[in-house]
PDB file of C-alpha atoms and ligand atoms in Angstrom:
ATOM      1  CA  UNK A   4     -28.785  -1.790 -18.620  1.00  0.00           C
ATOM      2  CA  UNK A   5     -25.288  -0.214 -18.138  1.00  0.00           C
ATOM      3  CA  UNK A   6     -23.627  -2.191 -15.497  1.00  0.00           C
ATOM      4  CA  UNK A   7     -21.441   0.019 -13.253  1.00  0.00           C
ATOM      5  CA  UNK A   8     -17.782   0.046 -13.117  1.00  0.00           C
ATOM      6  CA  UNK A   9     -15.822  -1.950 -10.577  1.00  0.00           C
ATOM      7  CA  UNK A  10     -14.238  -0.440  -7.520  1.00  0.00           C
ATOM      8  CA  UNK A  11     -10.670  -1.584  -7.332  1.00  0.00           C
ATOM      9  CA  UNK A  12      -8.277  -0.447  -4.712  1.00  0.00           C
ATOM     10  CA  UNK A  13      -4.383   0.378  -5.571  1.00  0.00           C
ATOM     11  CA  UNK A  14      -1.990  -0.420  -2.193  1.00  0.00           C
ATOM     12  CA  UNK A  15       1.265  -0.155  -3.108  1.00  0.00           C
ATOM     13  CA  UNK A  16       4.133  -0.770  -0.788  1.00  0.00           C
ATOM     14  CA  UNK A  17       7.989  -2.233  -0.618  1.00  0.00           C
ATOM     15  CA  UNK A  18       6.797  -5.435   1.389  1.00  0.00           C
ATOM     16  CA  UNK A  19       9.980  -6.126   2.808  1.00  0.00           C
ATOM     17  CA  UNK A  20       8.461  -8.713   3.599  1.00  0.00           C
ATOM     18  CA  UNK A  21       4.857  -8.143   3.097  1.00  0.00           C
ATOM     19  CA  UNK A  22       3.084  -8.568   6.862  1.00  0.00           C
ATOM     20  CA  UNK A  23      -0.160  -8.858   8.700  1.00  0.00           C
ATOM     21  CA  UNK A  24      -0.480  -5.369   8.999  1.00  0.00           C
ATOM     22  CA  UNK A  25      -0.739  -4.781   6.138  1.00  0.00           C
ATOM     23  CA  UNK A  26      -3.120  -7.400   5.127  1.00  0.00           C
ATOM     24  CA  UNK A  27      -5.359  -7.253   7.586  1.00  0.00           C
ATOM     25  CA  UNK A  28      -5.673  -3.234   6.964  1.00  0.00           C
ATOM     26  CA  UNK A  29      -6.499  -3.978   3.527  1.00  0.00           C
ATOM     27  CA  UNK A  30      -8.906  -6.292   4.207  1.00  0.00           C
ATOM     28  CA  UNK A  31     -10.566  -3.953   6.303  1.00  0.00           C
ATOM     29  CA  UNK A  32     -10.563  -1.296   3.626  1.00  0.00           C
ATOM     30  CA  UNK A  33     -11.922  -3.733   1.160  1.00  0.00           C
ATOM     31  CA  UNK A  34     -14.425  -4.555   3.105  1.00  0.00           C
ATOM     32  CA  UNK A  35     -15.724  -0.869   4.396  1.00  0.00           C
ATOM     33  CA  UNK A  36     -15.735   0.231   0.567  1.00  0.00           C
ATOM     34  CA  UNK A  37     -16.947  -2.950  -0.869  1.00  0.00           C
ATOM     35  CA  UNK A  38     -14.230  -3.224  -3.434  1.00  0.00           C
ATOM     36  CA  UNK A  39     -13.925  -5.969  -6.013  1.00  0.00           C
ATOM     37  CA  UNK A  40     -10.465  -5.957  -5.669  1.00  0.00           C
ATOM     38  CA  UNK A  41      -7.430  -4.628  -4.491  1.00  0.00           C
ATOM     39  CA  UNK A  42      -4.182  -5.193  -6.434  1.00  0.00           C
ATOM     40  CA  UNK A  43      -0.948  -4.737  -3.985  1.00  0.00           C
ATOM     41  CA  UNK A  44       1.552  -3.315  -6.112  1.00  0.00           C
ATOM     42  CA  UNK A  45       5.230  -4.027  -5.180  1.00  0.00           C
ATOM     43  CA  UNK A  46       7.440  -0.997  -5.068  1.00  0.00           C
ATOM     44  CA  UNK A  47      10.157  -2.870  -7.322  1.00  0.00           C
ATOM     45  CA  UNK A  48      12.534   0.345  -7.110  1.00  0.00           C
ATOM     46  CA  UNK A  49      11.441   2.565  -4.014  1.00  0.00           C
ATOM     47  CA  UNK A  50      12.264   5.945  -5.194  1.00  0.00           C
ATOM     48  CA  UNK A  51      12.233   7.188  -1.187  1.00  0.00           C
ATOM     49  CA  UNK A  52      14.645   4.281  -0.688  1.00  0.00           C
ATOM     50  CA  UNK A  53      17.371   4.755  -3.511  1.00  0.00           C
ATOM     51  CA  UNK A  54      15.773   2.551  -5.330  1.00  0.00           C
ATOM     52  CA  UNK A  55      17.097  -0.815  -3.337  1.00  0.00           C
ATOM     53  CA  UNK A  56      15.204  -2.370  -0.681  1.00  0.00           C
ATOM     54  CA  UNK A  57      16.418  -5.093   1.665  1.00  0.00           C
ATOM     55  CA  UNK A  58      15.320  -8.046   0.056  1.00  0.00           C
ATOM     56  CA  UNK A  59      15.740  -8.754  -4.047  1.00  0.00           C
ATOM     57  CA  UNK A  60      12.482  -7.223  -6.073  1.00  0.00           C
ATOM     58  CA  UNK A  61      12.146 -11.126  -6.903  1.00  0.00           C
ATOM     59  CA  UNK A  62      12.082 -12.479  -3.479  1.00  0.00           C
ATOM     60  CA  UNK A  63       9.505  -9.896  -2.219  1.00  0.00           C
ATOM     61  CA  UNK A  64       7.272 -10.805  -5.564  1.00  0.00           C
ATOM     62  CA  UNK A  65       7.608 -14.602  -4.847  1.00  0.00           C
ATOM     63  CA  UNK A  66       6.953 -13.699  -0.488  1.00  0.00           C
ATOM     64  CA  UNK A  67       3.800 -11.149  -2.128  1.00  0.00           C
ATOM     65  CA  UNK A  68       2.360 -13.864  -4.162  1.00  0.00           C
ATOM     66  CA  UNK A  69       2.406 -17.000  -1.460  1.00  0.00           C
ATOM     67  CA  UNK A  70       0.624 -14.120   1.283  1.00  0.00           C
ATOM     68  CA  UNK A  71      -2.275 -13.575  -1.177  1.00  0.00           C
ATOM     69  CA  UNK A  72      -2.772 -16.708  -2.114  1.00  0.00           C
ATOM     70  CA  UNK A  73      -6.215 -18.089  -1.432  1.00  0.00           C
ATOM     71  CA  UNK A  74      -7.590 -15.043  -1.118  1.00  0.00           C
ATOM     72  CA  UNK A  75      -9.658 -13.940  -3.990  1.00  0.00           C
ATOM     73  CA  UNK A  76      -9.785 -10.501  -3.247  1.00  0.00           C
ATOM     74  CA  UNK A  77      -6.078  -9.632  -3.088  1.00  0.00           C
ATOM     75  CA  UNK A  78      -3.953 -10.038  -6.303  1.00  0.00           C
ATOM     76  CA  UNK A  79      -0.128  -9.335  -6.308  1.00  0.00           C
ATOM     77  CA  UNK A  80       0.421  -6.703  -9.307  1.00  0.00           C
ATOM     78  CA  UNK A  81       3.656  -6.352 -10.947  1.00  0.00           C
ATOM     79  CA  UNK A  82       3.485  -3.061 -13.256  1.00  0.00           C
ATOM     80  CA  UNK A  83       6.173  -1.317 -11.100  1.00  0.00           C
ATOM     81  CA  UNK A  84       8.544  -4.891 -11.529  1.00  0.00           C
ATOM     82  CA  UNK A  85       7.949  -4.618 -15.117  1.00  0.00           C
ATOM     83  CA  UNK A  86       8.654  -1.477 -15.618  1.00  0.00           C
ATOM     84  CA  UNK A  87      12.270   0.651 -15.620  1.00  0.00           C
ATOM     85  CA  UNK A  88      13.885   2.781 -13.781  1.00  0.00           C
ATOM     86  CA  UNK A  89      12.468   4.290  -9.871  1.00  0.00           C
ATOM     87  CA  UNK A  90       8.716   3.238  -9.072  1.00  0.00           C
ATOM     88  CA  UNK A  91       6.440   5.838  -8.509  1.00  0.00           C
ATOM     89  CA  UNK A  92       2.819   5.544  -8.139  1.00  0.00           C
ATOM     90  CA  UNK A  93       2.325   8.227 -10.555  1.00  0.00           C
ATOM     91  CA  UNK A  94       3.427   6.055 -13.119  1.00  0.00           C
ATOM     92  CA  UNK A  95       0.933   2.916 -11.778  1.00  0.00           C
ATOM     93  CA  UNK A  96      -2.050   4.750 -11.084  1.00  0.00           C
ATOM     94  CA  UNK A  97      -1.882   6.423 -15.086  1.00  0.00           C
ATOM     95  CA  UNK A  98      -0.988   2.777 -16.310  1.00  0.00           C
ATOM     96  CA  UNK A  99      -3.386   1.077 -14.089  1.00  0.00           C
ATOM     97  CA  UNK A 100      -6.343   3.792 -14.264  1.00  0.00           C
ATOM     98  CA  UNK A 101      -6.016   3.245 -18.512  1.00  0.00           C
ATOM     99  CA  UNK A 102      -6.197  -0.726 -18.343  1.00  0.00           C
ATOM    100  CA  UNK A 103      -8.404  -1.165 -16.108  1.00  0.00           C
ATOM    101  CA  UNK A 104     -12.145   0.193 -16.465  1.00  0.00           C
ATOM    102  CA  UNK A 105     -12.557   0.505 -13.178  1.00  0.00           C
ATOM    103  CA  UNK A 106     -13.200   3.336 -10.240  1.00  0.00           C
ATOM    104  CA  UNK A 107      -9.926   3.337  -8.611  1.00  0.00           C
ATOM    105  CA  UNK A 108      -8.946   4.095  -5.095  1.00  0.00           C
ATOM    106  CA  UNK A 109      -5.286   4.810  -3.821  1.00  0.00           C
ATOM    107  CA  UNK A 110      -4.884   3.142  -0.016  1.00  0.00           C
ATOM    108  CA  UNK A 111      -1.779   4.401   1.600  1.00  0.00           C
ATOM    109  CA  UNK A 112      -0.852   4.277   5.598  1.00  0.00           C
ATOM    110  CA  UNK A 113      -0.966   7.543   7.168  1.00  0.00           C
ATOM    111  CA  UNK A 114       2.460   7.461   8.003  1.00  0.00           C
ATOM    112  CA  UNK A 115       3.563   7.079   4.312  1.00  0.00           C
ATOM    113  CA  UNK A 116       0.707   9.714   3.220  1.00  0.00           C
ATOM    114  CA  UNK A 117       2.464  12.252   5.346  1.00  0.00           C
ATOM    115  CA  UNK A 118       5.109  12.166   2.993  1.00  0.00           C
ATOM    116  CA  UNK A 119       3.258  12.709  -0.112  1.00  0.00           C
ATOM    117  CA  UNK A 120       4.838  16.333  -0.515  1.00  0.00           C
ATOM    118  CA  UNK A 121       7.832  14.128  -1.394  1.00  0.00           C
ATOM    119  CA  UNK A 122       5.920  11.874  -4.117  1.00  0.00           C
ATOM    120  CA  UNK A 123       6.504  12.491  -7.358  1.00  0.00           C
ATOM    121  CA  UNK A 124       3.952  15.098  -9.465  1.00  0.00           C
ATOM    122  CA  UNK A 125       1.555  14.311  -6.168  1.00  0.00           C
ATOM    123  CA  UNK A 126      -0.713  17.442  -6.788  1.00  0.00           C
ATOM    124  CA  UNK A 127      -1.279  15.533 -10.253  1.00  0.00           C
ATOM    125  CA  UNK A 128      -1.869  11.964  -8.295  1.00  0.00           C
ATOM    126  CA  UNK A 129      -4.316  13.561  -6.137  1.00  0.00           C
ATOM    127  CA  UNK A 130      -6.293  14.429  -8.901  1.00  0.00           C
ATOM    128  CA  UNK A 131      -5.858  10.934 -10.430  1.00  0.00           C
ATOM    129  CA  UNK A 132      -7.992   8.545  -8.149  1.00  0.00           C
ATOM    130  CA  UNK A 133     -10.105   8.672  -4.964  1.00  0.00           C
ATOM    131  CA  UNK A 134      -7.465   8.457  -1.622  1.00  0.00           C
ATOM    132  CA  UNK A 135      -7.865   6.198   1.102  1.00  0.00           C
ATOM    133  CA  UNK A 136      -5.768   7.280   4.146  1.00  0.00           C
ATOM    134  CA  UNK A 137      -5.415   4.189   6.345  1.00  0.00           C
ATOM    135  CA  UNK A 138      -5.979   5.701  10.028  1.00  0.00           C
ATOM    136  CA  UNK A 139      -3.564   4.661  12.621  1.00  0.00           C
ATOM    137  CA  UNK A 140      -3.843   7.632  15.267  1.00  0.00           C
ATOM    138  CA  UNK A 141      -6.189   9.964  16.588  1.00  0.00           C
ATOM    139  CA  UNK A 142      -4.401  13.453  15.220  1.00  0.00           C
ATOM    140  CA  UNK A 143      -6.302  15.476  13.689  1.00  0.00           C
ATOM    141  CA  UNK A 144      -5.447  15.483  10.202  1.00  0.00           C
ATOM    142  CA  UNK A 145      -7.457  18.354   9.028  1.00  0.00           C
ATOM    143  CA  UNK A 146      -4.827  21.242   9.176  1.00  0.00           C
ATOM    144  CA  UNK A 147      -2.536  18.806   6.916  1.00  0.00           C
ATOM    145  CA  UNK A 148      -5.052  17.821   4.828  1.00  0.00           C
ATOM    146  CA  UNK A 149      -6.009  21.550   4.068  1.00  0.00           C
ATOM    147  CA  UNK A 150      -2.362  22.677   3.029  1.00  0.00           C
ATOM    148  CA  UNK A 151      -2.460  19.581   0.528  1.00  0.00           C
ATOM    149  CA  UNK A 152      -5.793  21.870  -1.059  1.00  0.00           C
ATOM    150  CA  UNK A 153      -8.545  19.516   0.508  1.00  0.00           C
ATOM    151  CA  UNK A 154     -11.712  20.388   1.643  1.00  0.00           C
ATOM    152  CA  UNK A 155     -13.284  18.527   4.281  1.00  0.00           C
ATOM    153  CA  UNK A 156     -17.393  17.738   2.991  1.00  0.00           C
ATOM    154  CA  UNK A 157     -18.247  15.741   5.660  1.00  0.00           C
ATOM    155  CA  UNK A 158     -16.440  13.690   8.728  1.00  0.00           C
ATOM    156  CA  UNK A 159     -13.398  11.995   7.572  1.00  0.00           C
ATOM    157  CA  UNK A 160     -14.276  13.194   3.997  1.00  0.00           C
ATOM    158  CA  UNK A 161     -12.327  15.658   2.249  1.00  0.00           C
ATOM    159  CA  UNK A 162     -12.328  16.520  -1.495  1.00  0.00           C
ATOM    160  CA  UNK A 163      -9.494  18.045  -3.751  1.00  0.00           C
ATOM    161  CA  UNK A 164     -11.025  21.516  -5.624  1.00  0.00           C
ATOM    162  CA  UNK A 165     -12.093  19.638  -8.746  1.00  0.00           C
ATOM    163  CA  UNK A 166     -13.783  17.167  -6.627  1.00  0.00           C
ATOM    164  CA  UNK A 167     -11.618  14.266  -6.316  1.00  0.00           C
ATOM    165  CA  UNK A 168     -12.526  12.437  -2.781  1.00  0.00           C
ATOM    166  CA  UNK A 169     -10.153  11.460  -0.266  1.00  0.00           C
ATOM    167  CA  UNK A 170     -11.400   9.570   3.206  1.00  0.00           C
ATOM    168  CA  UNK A 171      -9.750   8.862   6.001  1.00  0.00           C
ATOM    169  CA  UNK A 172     -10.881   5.302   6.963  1.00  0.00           C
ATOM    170  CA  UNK A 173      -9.738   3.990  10.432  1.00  0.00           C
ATOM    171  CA  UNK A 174      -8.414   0.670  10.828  1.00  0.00           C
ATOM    172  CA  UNK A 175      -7.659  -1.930  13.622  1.00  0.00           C
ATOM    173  CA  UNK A 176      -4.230  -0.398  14.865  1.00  0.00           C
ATOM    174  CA  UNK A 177      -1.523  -3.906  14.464  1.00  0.00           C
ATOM    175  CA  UNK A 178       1.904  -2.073  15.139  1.00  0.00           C
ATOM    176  CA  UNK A 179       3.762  -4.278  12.909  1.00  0.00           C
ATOM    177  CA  UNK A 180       6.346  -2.884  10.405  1.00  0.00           C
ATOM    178  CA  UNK A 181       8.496  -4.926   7.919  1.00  0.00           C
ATOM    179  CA  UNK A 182      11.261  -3.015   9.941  1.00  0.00           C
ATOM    180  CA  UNK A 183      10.685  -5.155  12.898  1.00  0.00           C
ATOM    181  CA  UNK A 184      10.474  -8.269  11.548  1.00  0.00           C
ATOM    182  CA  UNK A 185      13.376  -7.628   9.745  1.00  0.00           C
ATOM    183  CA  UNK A 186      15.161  -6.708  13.064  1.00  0.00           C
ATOM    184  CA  UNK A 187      13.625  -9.868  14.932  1.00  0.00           C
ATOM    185  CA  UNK A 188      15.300 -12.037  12.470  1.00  0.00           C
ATOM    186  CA  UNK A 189      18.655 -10.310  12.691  1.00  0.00           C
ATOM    187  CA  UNK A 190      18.549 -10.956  16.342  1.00  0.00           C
ATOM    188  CA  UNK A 191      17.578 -14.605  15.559  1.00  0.00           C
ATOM    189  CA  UNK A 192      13.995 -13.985  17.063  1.00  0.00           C
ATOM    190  CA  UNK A 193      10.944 -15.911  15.766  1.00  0.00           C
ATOM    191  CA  UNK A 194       8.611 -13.613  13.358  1.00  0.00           C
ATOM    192  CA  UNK A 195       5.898 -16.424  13.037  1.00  0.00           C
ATOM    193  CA  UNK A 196       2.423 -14.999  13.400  1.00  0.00           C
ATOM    194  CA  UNK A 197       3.456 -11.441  12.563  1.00  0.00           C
ATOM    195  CA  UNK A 198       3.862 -12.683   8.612  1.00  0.00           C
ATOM    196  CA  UNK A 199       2.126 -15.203   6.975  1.00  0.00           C
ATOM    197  CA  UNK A 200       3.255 -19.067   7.203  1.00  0.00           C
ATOM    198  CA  UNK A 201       4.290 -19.208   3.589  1.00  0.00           C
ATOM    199  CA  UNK A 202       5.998 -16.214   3.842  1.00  0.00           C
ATOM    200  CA  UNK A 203       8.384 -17.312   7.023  1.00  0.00           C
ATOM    201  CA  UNK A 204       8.744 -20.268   5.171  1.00  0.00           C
ATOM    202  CA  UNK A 205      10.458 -18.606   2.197  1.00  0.00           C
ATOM    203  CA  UNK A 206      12.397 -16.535   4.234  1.00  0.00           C
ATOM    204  CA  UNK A 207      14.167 -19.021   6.220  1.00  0.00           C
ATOM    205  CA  UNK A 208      14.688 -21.128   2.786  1.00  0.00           C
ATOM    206  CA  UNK A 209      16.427 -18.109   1.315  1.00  0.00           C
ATOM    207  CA  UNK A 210      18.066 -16.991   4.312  1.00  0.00           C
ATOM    208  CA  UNK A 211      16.684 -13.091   4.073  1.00  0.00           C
ATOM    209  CA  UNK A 212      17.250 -10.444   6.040  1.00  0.00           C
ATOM    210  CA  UNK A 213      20.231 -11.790   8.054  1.00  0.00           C
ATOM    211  CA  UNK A 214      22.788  -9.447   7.105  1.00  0.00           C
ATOM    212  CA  UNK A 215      22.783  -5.711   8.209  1.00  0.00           C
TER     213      UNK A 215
HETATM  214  P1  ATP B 318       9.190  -0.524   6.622  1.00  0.00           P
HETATM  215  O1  ATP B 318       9.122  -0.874   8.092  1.00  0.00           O
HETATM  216  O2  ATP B 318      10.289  -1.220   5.882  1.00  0.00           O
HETATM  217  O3  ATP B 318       9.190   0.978   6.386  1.00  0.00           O
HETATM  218  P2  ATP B 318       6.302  -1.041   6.262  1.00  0.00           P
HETATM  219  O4  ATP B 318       5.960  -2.102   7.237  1.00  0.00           O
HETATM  220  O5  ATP B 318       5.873   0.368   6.604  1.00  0.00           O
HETATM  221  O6  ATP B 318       7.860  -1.089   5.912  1.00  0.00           O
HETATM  222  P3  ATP B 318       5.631  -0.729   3.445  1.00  0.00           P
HETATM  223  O7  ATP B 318       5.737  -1.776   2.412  1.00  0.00           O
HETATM  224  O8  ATP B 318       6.581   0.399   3.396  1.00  0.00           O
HETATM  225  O9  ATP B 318       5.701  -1.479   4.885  1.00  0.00           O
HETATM  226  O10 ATP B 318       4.151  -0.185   3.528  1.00  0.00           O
HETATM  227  C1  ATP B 318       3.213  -0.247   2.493  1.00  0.00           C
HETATM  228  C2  ATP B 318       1.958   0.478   2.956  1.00  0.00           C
HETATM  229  O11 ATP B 318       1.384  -0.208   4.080  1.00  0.00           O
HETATM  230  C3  ATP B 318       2.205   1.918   3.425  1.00  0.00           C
HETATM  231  O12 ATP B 318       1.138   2.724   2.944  1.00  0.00           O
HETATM  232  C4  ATP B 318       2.169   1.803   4.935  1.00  0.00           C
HETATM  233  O13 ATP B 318       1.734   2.998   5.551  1.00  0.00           O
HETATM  234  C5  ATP B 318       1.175   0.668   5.164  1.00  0.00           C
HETATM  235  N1  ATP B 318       1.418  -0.094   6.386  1.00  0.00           N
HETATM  236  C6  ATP B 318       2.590  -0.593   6.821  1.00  0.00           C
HETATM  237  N2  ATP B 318       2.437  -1.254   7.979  1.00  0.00           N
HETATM  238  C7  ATP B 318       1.129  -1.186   8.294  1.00  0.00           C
HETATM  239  C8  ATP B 318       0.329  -1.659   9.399  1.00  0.00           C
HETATM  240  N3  ATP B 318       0.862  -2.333  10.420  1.00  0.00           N
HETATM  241  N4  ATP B 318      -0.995  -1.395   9.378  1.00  0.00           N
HETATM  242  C9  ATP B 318      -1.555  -0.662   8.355  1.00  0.00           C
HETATM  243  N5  ATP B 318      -0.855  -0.194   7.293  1.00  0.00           N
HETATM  244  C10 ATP B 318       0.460  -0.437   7.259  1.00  0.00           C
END
C-alpha cells in the first residue's frame, strides 16, 4: 500500500533572535495541519534587509538551534546559511521541495506576507507550495488576496488559478517582535520569558544586541 507523503511546513525568518512568537505560532500551525515537521529556515542574508541582520548568521543559528531543542517537531534548517549570496525563499522552497518527498507548506506572518509583491519571482513561489498566512488581525484580507490572483473556495481558503491552496490560519495573537527584545536589551531591560531560557542565556554570554 502506497504510504502518503509527509506534510512538512517551511517558516523561514531572520530570528534576530528567534522568540516565543514565533514558536508558539508555529506550534499552533503544526498542530491545526497535523504536520510532521516544520523546518525553520534562517534567513542567513535577508535580501529585504541588505543582506545583514543584527546579530552574526552564526549566532542566530547557534540561538535557533538551543530554542528547538527538545522539541521533535521543530528542526533548525540551514540551506539559506549554506548557500551564497542574498536568501530568498525562492531558492529554499525549489531546493527543499526537490530533497524532500514531502507536501510542503510555506508559513509566513501576515505582516511579512503583505510584502510578498517585493519577494523575489513570488508569482512563481506561489505556485511552488501550499501558503499558510499566520493571522494576526481581523482585516479582511480578501481584496489583497485577489490582486495576488487568488480565489477564495471556501472561508479562509483561497487557491492560486492552477490550484495551488493558500489558508489563512489564525493564531493566538503574542505581540512580540525580535525588534523589541532587541530594544529591551539596549535599554538594559530583562527579555526573559519573551525568548527562550537558552536563548537569553547565549545572548548575555555573547553580549548581542547592545550596540545600536
Ligand atoms: P523583526 O522585529 O526584526 O522584524 P520578527 O520578530 O518579525 O523580526 P522575523 O524573523 O522577521 O521576526 O519573522 C519570521 C516570521 O515570523 C515572519 O513570517 C513573521 O511574520 C513571523 N512572526 C514574527 N513575530 C511573530 C509573532 N509574534 N507571532 C507570529 N508570527 C510572528
Amino acid at each position: 500500500m502506497a504510504r502518503s507523503a509527509p506534510k512538512i511546513g517551511i517558516f523561514g525568518g531572520t530570528f534576530d533572535p528567534i522568540h516565543v512568537g514565533h514558536l508558539r505560532a508555529a506550534e499552533e500551525v503544526r498542530e491545526a495541519l497535523g504536520l510532521q515537521k516544520v523546518l525553520f529556515v534562517l534567513s542567513a542574508r535577508p535580501p529585504h534587509k541588505g543582506g545583514v541582520a543584527h546579530a552574526p548568521a552564526e549566532d542566530r543559528w547557534e540561538m535557533l538551534k538551543r530554542a528547538l531543542r527538545g522539541n521533535p517537531h521543530f528542526e533548525p534548517c540551514d540551506v539559506e546559511l549554506r548557500r551564497e549570496g542574498l536568501s530568498y525563499s525562492i531558492d529554499t522552497v525549489r531546493e527543499l521541495s526537490r530533497k524532500l518527498q514531502a507536501e510542503c507548506y510555506f508559513i509566513v506572518g501576515e505582516d511579512s506576507f503583505r510584502g510578498i509583491q517585493t519577494w523575489k519571482d513570488w508569482q512563481q513561489l506561489l505556485e511552488l507550495c501550499s501558503f499558510i498566512v499566520m493571522r494576526r488581525t481581523e482585516e479582511d484580507l480578501t481584496p489583497f488576496l485577489e490582486t495576488l490572483g487568488y480565489r477564495e473556495r471556501d472561508r479562509g481558503r483561497f487557491e492560486t488559478q492552477r490550484g495551488i491552496p493558500l489558508l489563512l490560519l489564525p493564531v493566538t495573537p503574542i505581540r512580540v517582535s525580535a525588534t523589541l527584545v532587541r530594544d529591551l536589551i539596549k535599554r538594559g531591560q530583562s527579555i526573559r520569558y519573551l525568548v527562550p531560557d537558552p536563548v537569553r542565556e547565549y545572548i548575555l554570554e555573547k553580549h548581542l544586541y547592545l550596540n545600536p
